[in-house]
Amino acid sequence: DTAVSQTPKYLVTQMGNDKSIKCEQNLGHDTMYWYKQDSKKFLKIMFSYNNKELIINETVPNRFSPKSPDKAHLNLHINSLELGDSAVYFCASSDFGRPNTEAFFGQGTRLTVV
Amino acid sequence: AQKITQTQPGMFVQEKEAVTLDCTYDTSDQSYGLFWYKQPSSGEMIFLIYQGSYDEQNATEGRYSLNFQKARKSANLVISASQLGDSAMYFCAMRGPVYSSSGGGADGLTFGKGTHLIIQP
């Protein structure tokens, strides 16, 4: 069973389009995240959501919006895609009440904007 | 704000040798956790090892051990008897508070820039 699954794995789209990346976790974790990995492999947190509060990295453009239909899902919606949005996006989850445990990552979605 | 520094962008190591990947961190929090992740060329993020700030002993997981020196704020990863399959990107990360401009807080991982390790036969 995949602990954190995100779809699609690859996404190629044109500038200006709106797209979504889905993420689901079956670990019963109460906190989910989105991270962006740029072309230099640098990973940076975009959002942290613990089903009560959404914390946004203030450097993230408001074209990016996470949506959580329930505790097990945190989808990422991106409006008006730009070339600079091309990156690998990782969903992750962890147990906020157990800070000594690791975050589990999905396999990543490679987004290419052309 | 938390900061993780990995000063080795790339390393070449002979197979079967031990390798140390450096990581230093900066935080004003008293309680924090340090993690190492491996990212092979296939792209997934694989958890390797964890060290808590209050742990008195260095963490070990199989061939992985963490050389934790709290006073120096370093958490170096040691891989013993390296194998070809160890070739990958390695990321040091700290778990701690992530704050928004509105003052709300949650936790998250702050990553270093990574070290690209290549094991040579």
mmCIF file of N, CA and C in Angstrom, chain A residues 39-89:
data_model
loop_
_atom_site.group_PDB
_atom_site.id
_atom_site.type_symbol
_atom_site.label_atom_id
_atom_site.label_comp_id
_atom_site.label_asym_id
_atom_site.label_seq_id
_atom_site.Cartn_x
_atom_site.Cartn_y
_atom_site.Cartn_z
ATOM 1 N N SER A 39 14.882 23.456 -10.112
ATOM 2 C CA SER A 39 15.820 22.803 -11.033
ATOM 3 C C SER A 39 17.189 22.552 -10.398
ATOM 4 N N LYS A 40 17.494 23.257 -9.319
ATOM 5 C CA LYS A 40 18.755 23.040 -8.602
ATOM 6 C C LYS A 40 18.586 22.060 -7.448
ATOM 7 N N LYS A 41 17.436 21.413 -7.414
ATOM 8 C CA LYS A 41 17.126 20.384 -6.410
ATOM 9 C C LYS A 41 16.806 20.951 -5.036
ATOM 10 N N PHE A 42 16.660 22.258 -4.930
ATOM 11 C CA PHE A 42 16.356 22.835 -3.634
ATOM 12 C C PHE A 42 14.886 22.631 -3.299
ATOM 13 N N LEU A 43 14.635 22.109 -2.097
ATOM 14 C CA LEU A 43 13.275 21.826 -1.630
ATOM 15 C C LEU A 43 12.819 22.924 -0.689
ATOM 16 N N LYS A 44 11.632 23.435 -0.951
ATOM 17 C CA LYS A 44 11.112 24.496 -0.111
ATOM 18 C C LYS A 44 9.642 24.251 0.190
ATOM 19 N N ILE A 45 9.265 24.452 1.446
ATOM 20 C CA ILE A 45 7.883 24.226 1.821
ATOM 21 C C ILE A 45 6.994 25.313 1.227
ATOM 22 N N MET A 46 5.850 24.881 0.719
ATOM 23 C CA MET A 46 4.881 25.821 0.178
ATOM 24 C C MET A 46 3.714 26.019 1.154
ATOM 25 N N PHE A 47 3.172 24.903 1.609
ATOM 26 C CA PHE A 47 2.009 24.940 2.494
ATOM 27 C C PHE A 47 2.142 23.862 3.564
ATOM 28 N N SER A 48 1.579 24.176 4.712
ATOM 29 C CA SER A 48 1.427 23.201 5.770
ATOM 30 C C SER A 48 -0.023 23.274 6.208
ATOM 31 N N TYR A 49 -0.692 22.144 6.307
ATOM 32 C CA TYR A 49 -2.122 22.139 6.634
ATOM 33 C C TYR A 49 -2.392 21.027 7.626
ATOM 34 N N ASN A 50 -2.974 21.387 8.779
ATOM 35 C CA ASN A 50 -3.207 20.353 9.788
ATOM 36 C C ASN A 50 -4.679 20.219 10.111
ATOM 37 N N ASN A 51 -5.503 20.384 9.134
ATOM 38 C CA ASN A 51 -6.967 20.223 9.131
ATOM 39 C C ASN A 51 -7.675 21.211 10.034
ATOM 40 N N LYS A 52 -6.909 22.110 10.582
ATOM 41 C CA LYS A 52 -7.506 23.225 11.287
ATOM 42 C C LYS A 52 -6.971 24.546 10.754
ATOM 43 N N GLU A 53 -5.742 24.508 10.382
ATOM 44 C CA GLU A 53 -5.106 25.754 9.986
ATOM 45 C C GLU A 53 -4.192 25.538 8.785
ATOM 46 N N LEU A 54 -4.308 26.451 7.845
ATOM 47 C CA LEU A 54 -3.444 26.435 6.679
ATOM 48 C C LEU A 54 -2.363 27.476 6.870
ATOM 49 N N ILE A 55 -1.138 27.034 6.792
ATOM 50 C CA ILE A 55 -0.014 27.948 6.901
ATOM 51 C C ILE A 55 0.625 28.056 5.522
ATOM 52 N N ILE A 56 0.745 29.261 5.066
ATOM 53 C CA ILE A 56 1.239 29.499 3.719
ATOM 54 C C ILE A 56 2.620 30.122 3.803
ATOM 55 N N ASN A 57 3.547 29.582 3.008
ATOM 56 C CA ASN A 57 4.824 30.260 2.855
ATOM 57 C C ASN A 57 4.564 31.535 2.056
ATOM 58 N N GLU A 58 4.877 32.644 2.643
ATOM 59 C CA GLU A 58 4.473 33.916 2.036
ATOM 60 C C GLU A 58 5.167 34.208 0.717
ATOM 61 N N THR A 59 6.149 33.404 0.353
ATOM 62 C CA THR A 59 6.760 33.615 -0.963
ATOM 63 C C THR A 59 5.994 32.907 -2.073
ATOM 64 N N VAL A 60 4.999 32.116 -1.717
ATOM 65 C CA VAL A 60 4.237 31.379 -2.730
ATOM 66 C C VAL A 60 3.201 32.311 -3.375
ATOM 67 N N PRO A 61 3.188 32.399 -4.688
ATOM 68 C CA PRO A 61 2.186 33.253 -5.360
ATOM 69 C C PRO A 61 0.768 32.782 -5.057
ATOM 70 N N ASN A 62 -0.174 33.719 -5.034
ATOM 71 C CA ASN A 62 -1.542 33.324 -4.708
ATOM 72 C C ASN A 62 -2.231 32.601 -5.849
ATOM 73 N N ARG A 63 -1.525 32.361 -6.937
ATOM 74 C CA ARG A 63 -2.045 31.485 -7.998
ATOM 75 C C ARG A 63 -2.057 30.021 -7.527
ATOM 76 N N PHE A 64 -1.320 29.749 -6.468
ATOM 77 C CA PHE A 64 -1.271 28.401 -5.904
ATOM 78 C C PHE A 64 -2.245 28.343 -4.724
ATOM 79 N N SER A 65 -3.101 27.338 -4.733
ATOM 80 C CA SER A 65 -4.036 27.211 -3.620
ATOM 81 C C SER A 65 -4.240 25.735 -3.284
ATOM 82 N N PRO A 66 -4.036 25.379 -2.025
ATOM 83 C CA PRO A 66 -4.302 24.007 -1.610
ATOM 84 C C PRO A 66 -5.775 23.848 -1.236
ATOM 85 N N LYS A 67 -6.295 22.678 -1.511
ATOM 86 C CA LYS A 67 -7.683 22.383 -1.156
ATOM 87 C C LYS A 67 -7.710 21.036 -0.449
ATOM 88 N N SER A 68 -8.340 20.996 0.713
ATOM 89 C CA SER A 68 -8.388 19.764 1.492
ATOM 90 C C SER A 68 -9.835 19.339 1.682
ATOM 91 N N PRO A 69 -10.335 18.403 0.855
ATOM 92 C CA PRO A 69 -11.719 17.952 1.023
ATOM 93 C C PRO A 69 -11.927 17.149 2.302
ATOM 94 N N ASP A 70 -10.872 16.507 2.762
ATOM 95 C CA ASP A 70 -10.935 15.771 4.022
ATOM 96 C C ASP A 70 -9.520 15.585 4.538
ATOM 97 N N LYS A 71 -9.417 14.952 5.694
ATOM 98 C CA LYS A 71 -8.139 14.853 6.384
ATOM 99 C C LYS A 71 -7.089 14.103 5.581
ATOM 100 N N ALA A 72 -7.522 13.215 4.688
ATOM 101 C CA ALA A 72 -6.584 12.370 3.965
ATOM 102 C C ALA A 72 -6.126 12.962 2.643
ATOM 103 N N HIS A 73 -6.659 14.094 2.255
ATOM 104 C CA HIS A 73 -6.357 14.667 0.940
ATOM 105 C C HIS A 73 -5.936 16.123 1.069
ATOM 106 N N LEU A 74 -4.935 16.480 0.280
ATOM 107 C CA LEU A 74 -4.556 17.887 0.138
ATOM 108 C C LEU A 74 -4.126 18.086 -1.313
ATOM 109 N N ASN A 75 -5.043 18.631 -2.098
ATOM 110 C CA ASN A 75 -4.775 18.837 -3.511
ATOM 111 C C ASN A 75 -4.194 20.227 -3.746
ATOM 112 N N LEU A 76 -3.430 20.346 -4.812
ATOM 113 C CA LEU A 76 -2.800 21.621 -5.135
ATOM 114 C C LEU A 76 -3.363 22.134 -6.464
ATOM 115 N N HIS A 77 -3.955 23.308 -6.421
ATOM 116 C CA HIS A 77 -4.482 23.938 -7.629
ATOM 117 C C HIS A 77 -3.570 25.090 -8.018
ATOM 118 N N ILE A 78 -3.291 25.148 -9.309
ATOM 119 C CA ILE A 78 -2.426 26.218 -9.796
ATOM 120 C C ILE A 78 -3.142 26.911 -10.950
ATOM 121 N N ASN A 79 -3.331 28.201 -10.814
ATOM 122 C CA ASN A 79 -3.990 28.985 -11.860
ATOM 123 C C ASN A 79 -2.959 29.736 -12.690
ATOM 124 N N SER A 80 -3.341 29.987 -13.946
ATOM 125 C CA SER A 80 -2.527 30.831 -14.836
ATOM 126 C C SER A 80 -1.049 30.442 -14.784
ATOM 127 N N LEU A 81 -0.779 29.208 -15.129
ATOM 128 C CA LEU A 81 0.580 28.676 -15.022
ATOM 129 C C LEU A 81 1.587 29.503 -15.794
ATOM 130 N N GLU A 82 2.767 29.635 -15.193
ATOM 131 C CA GLU A 82 3.872 30.391 -15.787
ATOM 132 C C GLU A 82 5.063 29.457 -15.991
ATOM 133 N N LEU A 83 5.971 29.882 -16.881
ATOM 134 C CA LEU A 83 7.151 29.050 -17.163
ATOM 135 C C LEU A 83 7.919 28.735 -15.883
ATOM 136 N N GLY A 84 7.993 29.710 -14.991
ATOM 137 C CA GLY A 84 8.750 29.549 -13.749
ATOM 138 C C GLY A 84 8.138 28.574 -12.765
ATOM 139 N N ASP A 85 6.931 28.119 -13.060
ATOM 140 C CA ASP A 85 6.302 27.136 -12.168
ATOM 141 C C ASP A 85 6.810 25.724 -12.446
ATOM 142 N N SER A 86 7.561 25.569 -13.514
ATOM 143 C CA SER A 86 8.116 24.249 -13.832
ATOM 144 C C SER A 86 9.024 23.792 -12.706
ATOM 145 N N ALA A 87 8.720 22.631 -12.155
ATOM 146 C CA ALA A 87 9.447 22.107 -10.995
ATOM 147 C C ALA A 87 8.873 20.737 -10.664
ATOM 148 N N VAL A 88 9.440 20.112 -9.637
ATOM 149 C CA VAL A 88 8.848 18.897 -9.084
ATOM 150 C C VAL A 88 8.133 19.273 -7.794
ATOM 151 N N TYR A 89 6.891 18.875 -7.680
ATOM 152 C CA TYR A 89 6.086 19.181 -6.506
ATOM 153 C C TYR A 89 5.859 17.904 -5.706
#
